[in-house]
Amino acid sequence: MSRHPIRTLSVTAAALLLLGGCVKKSEYDVLQIENQALQTRVDETNHLLEQSQADLSALQIQMQQFAAVQTQLQKTQQELTQSQAQFKALKAQFDHFRTQRRSAMVGRKFPVLNLDDGKVLREAEITAVTAEDLSIRHADGLARVAFAKTTPDLRWEACYDPQEAREKSREAMLAKVREQGGLPQTAVPAPPSGPPASNVVDVLRAQLAAQRQALNTDYQALAAKNSAALRGVAWNYSQPEASPLLNSLSGSRAILGVSRLQSQRSAILATLQQLRQLDPAAR
């Protein structure tokens, strides 16, 4: 073979090799860029994974702490339940003991019984005992004496508790109110023999305030309709039941609607009378 074809083949091979080398370098650069991008994503993913693992570890610690708190809470709840059961049992025992003490007092006799309020009962005999008072038969008749007015010895013997007495008085008052379908507006209950029940006093005060507010509102509405007839008429907004207009027998005939106000006045006076039975200073 001549040298010319060989040279031609060598040149052609060199050109092909050079051309092939350029294509591979371009692909390499692209692959290298893609590899760098992938490596960056791998690094970011690893960082996120590390952060997630740290968060998971913190969450696991919190869950362990929560489990410990929950266990302690359950233990405390069990102890509370046990304490409540023990308290209930002790209270039942004390109630039974107190009932026996009070029952044993029935029939006890005193030649002379000097009460704390200064009264003297001769030939006295206890006939009944409640949380609030004693029923006593004596030479002059029968008496119902609040424990607060008896003697220290009788209060101790009966396990007297002022809080129990107030609660019993409140329960009796509320039971009477329920039987009558609400606080009565005409009937006045007898004053309680024990200390006043503060909750009942609060109920009556709230009812009195509401009744007075309703009476003032109705009067304002009536005055707006009869401005000429009621011009110059005195009205007591703090104690509307004491207003002169409601004391006038001719008021209901002169102005239509005054009779309704007079009915409201009667209800207020009834409530006020009930309240003063428990709290003489009430106004």
Coordinates of C-alpha atoms in Angstrom, one line a residue:
M1 CA 0.0 0.0 0.0
S2 CA 1.2 3.5 -0.9
R3 CA 1.9 6.1 1.8
H4 CA -0.7 8.5 0.5
P5 CA -3.7 6.4 1.4
I6 CA -2.2 5.7 4.8
R7 CA -1.7 9.4 5.4
T8 CA -5.2 10.0 4.3
L9 CA -6.5 7.3 6.6
S10 CA -4.4 8.7 9.5
V11 CA -5.7 12.2 8.9
T12 CA -9.3 10.9 8.7
A13 CA -8.8 8.9 12.0
A14 CA -7.3 11.8 13.7
A15 CA -10.3 14.0 12.6
L16 CA -12.7 11.4 13.8
L17 CA -10.9 11.0 17.0
L18 CA -10.9 14.8 17.6
L19 CA -14.5 15.0 16.7
G20 CA -15.4 12.1 18.9
G21 CA -13.3 13.7 21.7
C22 CA -15.3 17.0 21.5
V23 CA -18.7 15.3 21.7
K24 CA -17.6 13.3 24.8
K25 CA -16.3 16.4 26.5
S26 CA -19.6 18.2 26.0
E27 CA -21.6 15.3 27.4
Y28 CA -19.1 15.1 30.4
D29 CA -19.7 18.8 31.2
V30 CA -23.5 18.3 31.1
L31 CA -23.2 15.2 33.3
Q32 CA -20.8 17.0 35.7
I33 CA -23.4 19.9 36.0
E34 CA -26.1 17.4 36.6
N35 CA -23.9 15.6 39.1
Q36 CA -23.2 18.8 41.0
A37 CA -27.0 19.6 41.1
L38 CA -27.7 16.1 42.4
Q39 CA -25.0 16.4 44.9
T40 CA -26.4 19.7 46.1
R41 CA -29.9 18.1 46.4
V42 CA -28.3 15.2 48.3
D43 CA -26.6 17.6 50.7
E44 CA -29.9 19.5 51.2
T45 CA -31.8 16.3 51.8
N46 CA -29.2 15.1 54.3
H47 CA -29.4 18.4 56.1
L48 CA -33.2 18.1 56.2
L49 CA -32.9 14.5 57.4
E50 CA -30.6 15.5 60.2
Q51 CA -32.9 18.3 61.2
S52 CA -35.9 15.9 61.0
Q53 CA -34.0 13.4 63.2
A54 CA -33.3 16.2 65.7
D55 CA -36.9 17.2 65.7
L56 CA -37.9 13.6 66.1
S57 CA -35.6 13.2 69.0
A58 CA -37.0 16.3 70.7
L59 CA -40.5 15.1 70.1
Q60 CA -39.7 11.7 71.6
I61 CA -38.3 13.4 74.7
Q62 CA -41.5 15.5 74.9
M63 CA -43.6 12.4 74.5
Q64 CA -41.7 10.7 77.3
Q65 CA -42.2 13.7 79.5
F66 CA -45.9 13.8 78.6
A67 CA -46.2 10.1 79.4
A68 CA -44.5 10.7 82.8
V69 CA -46.8 13.6 83.5
Q70 CA -49.8 11.5 82.5
T71 CA -48.7 8.7 84.7
Q72 CA -48.3 11.1 87.6
L73 CA -51.7 12.6 86.9
Q74 CA -53.3 9.2 86.9
K75 CA -51.6 8.4 90.2
T76 CA -52.8 11.7 91.7
Q77 CA -56.3 11.1 90.4
Q78 CA -56.3 7.6 92.1
E79 CA -55.1 9.2 95.3
L80 CA -57.8 11.8 95.1
T81 CA -60.5 9.2 94.5
Q82 CA -59.3 7.2 97.5
S83 CA -59.2 10.4 99.6
Q84 CA -62.7 11.3 98.5
A85 CA -63.9 7.8 99.4
Q86 CA -62.2 7.9 102.8
F87 CA -63.7 11.4 103.4
K88 CA -67.2 10.1 102.4
A89 CA -66.8 7.2 104.8
L90 CA -65.6 9.3 107.6
K91 CA -68.5 11.8 107.0
A92 CA -71.0 9.0 107.1
Q93 CA -69.6 7.8 110.3
F94 CA -69.7 11.3 111.8
D95 CA -73.3 11.8 110.6
H96 CA -74.3 8.6 112.2
F97 CA -72.5 9.5 115.5
R98 CA -74.1 13.0 115.5
T99 CA -77.5 11.5 114.9
Q100 CA -77.0 9.2 117.8
R101 CA -75.9 12.0 120.0
R102 CA -78.9 14.1 119.1
S103 CA -81.3 11.2 119.6
A104 CA -79.9 10.5 123.0
M105 CA -80.7 14.1 124.0
V106 CA -84.4 13.6 123.6
G107 CA -86.1 13.0 127.0
R108 CA -83.3 14.7 128.9
K109 CA -84.7 16.8 131.8
F110 CA -83.5 20.0 133.5
P111 CA -85.0 21.3 136.7
V112 CA -83.8 24.8 135.6
L113 CA -82.4 25.5 132.1
N114 CA -80.7 28.9 131.8
L115 CA -80.4 29.9 128.1
D116 CA -77.7 32.2 126.6
D117 CA -80.3 34.8 125.7
G118 CA -81.2 35.2 129.4
K119 CA -84.4 33.1 129.4
V120 CA -85.0 30.6 132.2
L121 CA -87.0 27.5 131.6
R122 CA -88.2 25.5 134.6
E123 CA -88.9 21.8 134.6
A124 CA -87.6 21.6 131.0
E125 CA -87.5 18.5 128.9
I126 CA -86.0 18.1 125.4
T127 CA -88.7 16.6 123.1
A128 CA -86.9 17.0 119.7
V129 CA -83.5 17.9 118.3
T130 CA -82.7 19.2 114.8
A131 CA -79.6 20.7 113.2
E132 CA -81.0 24.2 113.9
D133 CA -82.9 24.1 117.2
L134 CA -84.3 22.3 120.2
S135 CA -88.0 21.7 121.0
I136 CA -88.4 21.9 124.8
R137 CA -91.5 21.3 127.0
H138 CA -91.3 23.3 130.2
A139 CA -93.5 24.5 133.1
D140 CA -95.0 27.4 131.1
G141 CA -95.6 25.5 127.8
L142 CA -93.6 24.6 124.7
A143 CA -90.6 26.4 123.2
R144 CA -88.5 26.0 120.2
V145 CA -85.0 27.4 120.9
A146 CA -82.3 28.0 118.3
F147 CA -79.0 26.3 119.2
A148 CA -77.3 29.6 119.1
K149 CA -79.4 30.7 122.0
T150 CA -79.1 27.5 124.2
T151 CA -75.9 26.8 126.1
P152 CA -72.3 25.8 125.2
D153 CA -72.9 22.3 126.7
L154 CA -76.0 21.6 124.7
R155 CA -74.3 22.9 121.5
W156 CA -71.3 20.6 122.2
E157 CA -73.5 17.6 123.0
A158 CA -75.5 18.0 119.8
C159 CA -72.4 18.6 117.6
Y160 CA -73.9 21.9 116.6
D161 CA -72.4 23.3 113.4
P162 CA -73.6 26.8 112.3
Q163 CA -72.8 26.0 108.7
E164 CA -75.0 22.9 108.8
A165 CA -77.8 24.9 110.5
R166 CA -77.6 27.6 107.7
E167 CA -77.7 24.9 105.0
K168 CA -80.7 23.1 106.6
S169 CA -82.5 26.5 106.9
R170 CA -81.8 27.3 103.3
E171 CA -83.0 23.8 102.1
A172 CA -86.2 24.2 104.1
M173 CA -86.8 27.7 102.7
L174 CA -86.2 26.6 99.1
A175 CA -88.4 23.5 99.5
K176 CA -91.2 25.7 100.7
V177 CA -90.7 28.0 97.8
R178 CA -90.8 25.1 95.3
E179 CA -94.0 23.8 96.9
Q180 CA -95.6 27.2 96.4
G181 CA -94.4 27.5 92.8
G182 CA -92.1 30.5 93.5
L183 CA -91.6 33.0 96.2
P184 CA -95.0 33.9 97.6
Q185 CA -96.1 37.5 97.2
T186 CA -98.7 37.6 100.0
A187 CA -97.9 34.9 102.5
V188 CA -95.1 35.8 104.8
P189 CA -93.1 32.8 106.2
A190 CA -92.3 32.6 109.9
P191 CA -88.8 33.8 110.8
P192 CA -86.2 31.0 110.9
S193 CA -85.3 29.8 114.4
G194 CA -81.6 29.5 113.5
P195 CA -79.2 32.0 111.9
P196 CA -80.4 33.6 108.7
A197 CA -79.6 31.7 105.5
S198 CA -77.4 34.1 103.5
N199 CA -78.3 32.5 100.2
V200 CA -82.0 33.0 100.7
V201 CA -81.4 36.6 101.7
D202 CA -79.5 37.1 98.4
V203 CA -82.3 35.5 96.4
L204 CA -84.8 37.9 98.1
R205 CA -82.6 40.9 97.5
A206 CA -82.2 40.0 93.8
Q207 CA -86.0 39.6 93.5
L208 CA -86.6 42.9 95.2
A209 CA -84.2 44.7 92.9
A210 CA -85.9 43.1 89.8
Q211 CA -89.4 44.1 91.0
R212 CA -88.4 47.7 91.7
Q213 CA -86.7 47.9 88.3
A214 CA -89.9 46.5 86.6
L215 CA -92.0 49.0 88.5
N216 CA -89.8 51.9 87.4
T217 CA -89.9 50.8 83.8
D218 CA -93.7 50.4 83.8
Y219 CA -94.1 53.8 85.4
Q220 CA -91.9 55.5 82.8
A221 CA -94.0 53.9 80.0
L222 CA -97.2 55.0 81.7
A223 CA -95.8 58.6 82.2
A224 CA -94.9 58.7 78.5
K225 CA -98.5 57.9 77.6
N226 CA -100.0 60.3 80.2
S227 CA -97.5 63.1 80.3
A228 CA -100.1 65.7 81.0
A229 CA -101.8 63.8 83.8
L230 CA -98.6 62.8 85.5
R231 CA -96.8 66.2 85.0
G232 CA -95.3 67.2 88.4
V233 CA -96.1 63.9 90.1
A234 CA -93.3 62.9 92.5
W235 CA -91.8 59.4 91.9
N236 CA -89.2 57.7 94.1
Y237 CA -87.0 55.7 91.8
S238 CA -84.9 54.1 94.6
Q239 CA -88.0 52.9 96.5
P240 CA -90.8 53.2 94.0
E241 CA -93.2 51.4 96.2
A242 CA -93.2 54.4 98.5
S243 CA -94.2 56.9 95.7
P244 CA -97.3 59.0 96.7
L245 CA -99.0 58.1 93.4
L246 CA -99.4 54.5 94.4
N247 CA -100.9 55.4 97.8
S248 CA -103.7 57.3 96.2
L249 CA -107.0 55.5 96.1
S250 CA -108.2 57.7 93.3
G251 CA -105.1 57.2 91.2
S252 CA -106.3 54.1 89.5
R253 CA -109.6 55.8 88.6
A254 CA -107.9 58.9 87.3
I255 CA -105.2 57.2 85.1
L256 CA -105.6 53.9 83.3
G257 CA -102.7 51.7 84.2
V258 CA -102.0 52.8 87.8
S259 CA -103.8 49.8 89.2
R260 CA -101.1 47.6 87.6
L261 CA -98.4 49.7 89.3
Q262 CA -100.2 49.3 92.6
S263 CA -100.3 45.5 92.1
Q264 CA -96.5 45.6 91.6
R265 CA -96.2 47.7 94.7
S266 CA -98.0 45.1 96.7
A267 CA -95.6 42.4 95.4
I268 CA -92.6 44.5 96.4
L269 CA -94.0 45.1 99.9
A270 CA -94.5 41.3 100.3
T271 CA -90.9 40.6 99.2
L272 CA -89.6 43.3 101.4
Q273 CA -91.5 41.9 104.4
Q274 CA -90.0 38.4 103.7
L275 CA -86.5 39.9 103.5
R276 CA -86.9 41.8 106.7
Q277 CA -87.8 38.6 108.5
L278 CA -84.3 37.4 107.7
D279 CA -82.5 40.7 107.7
P280 CA -84.2 43.5 109.8
A281 CA -81.9 46.1 108.3
A282 CA -83.1 45.5 104.7
R283 CA -84.6 48.4 102.8

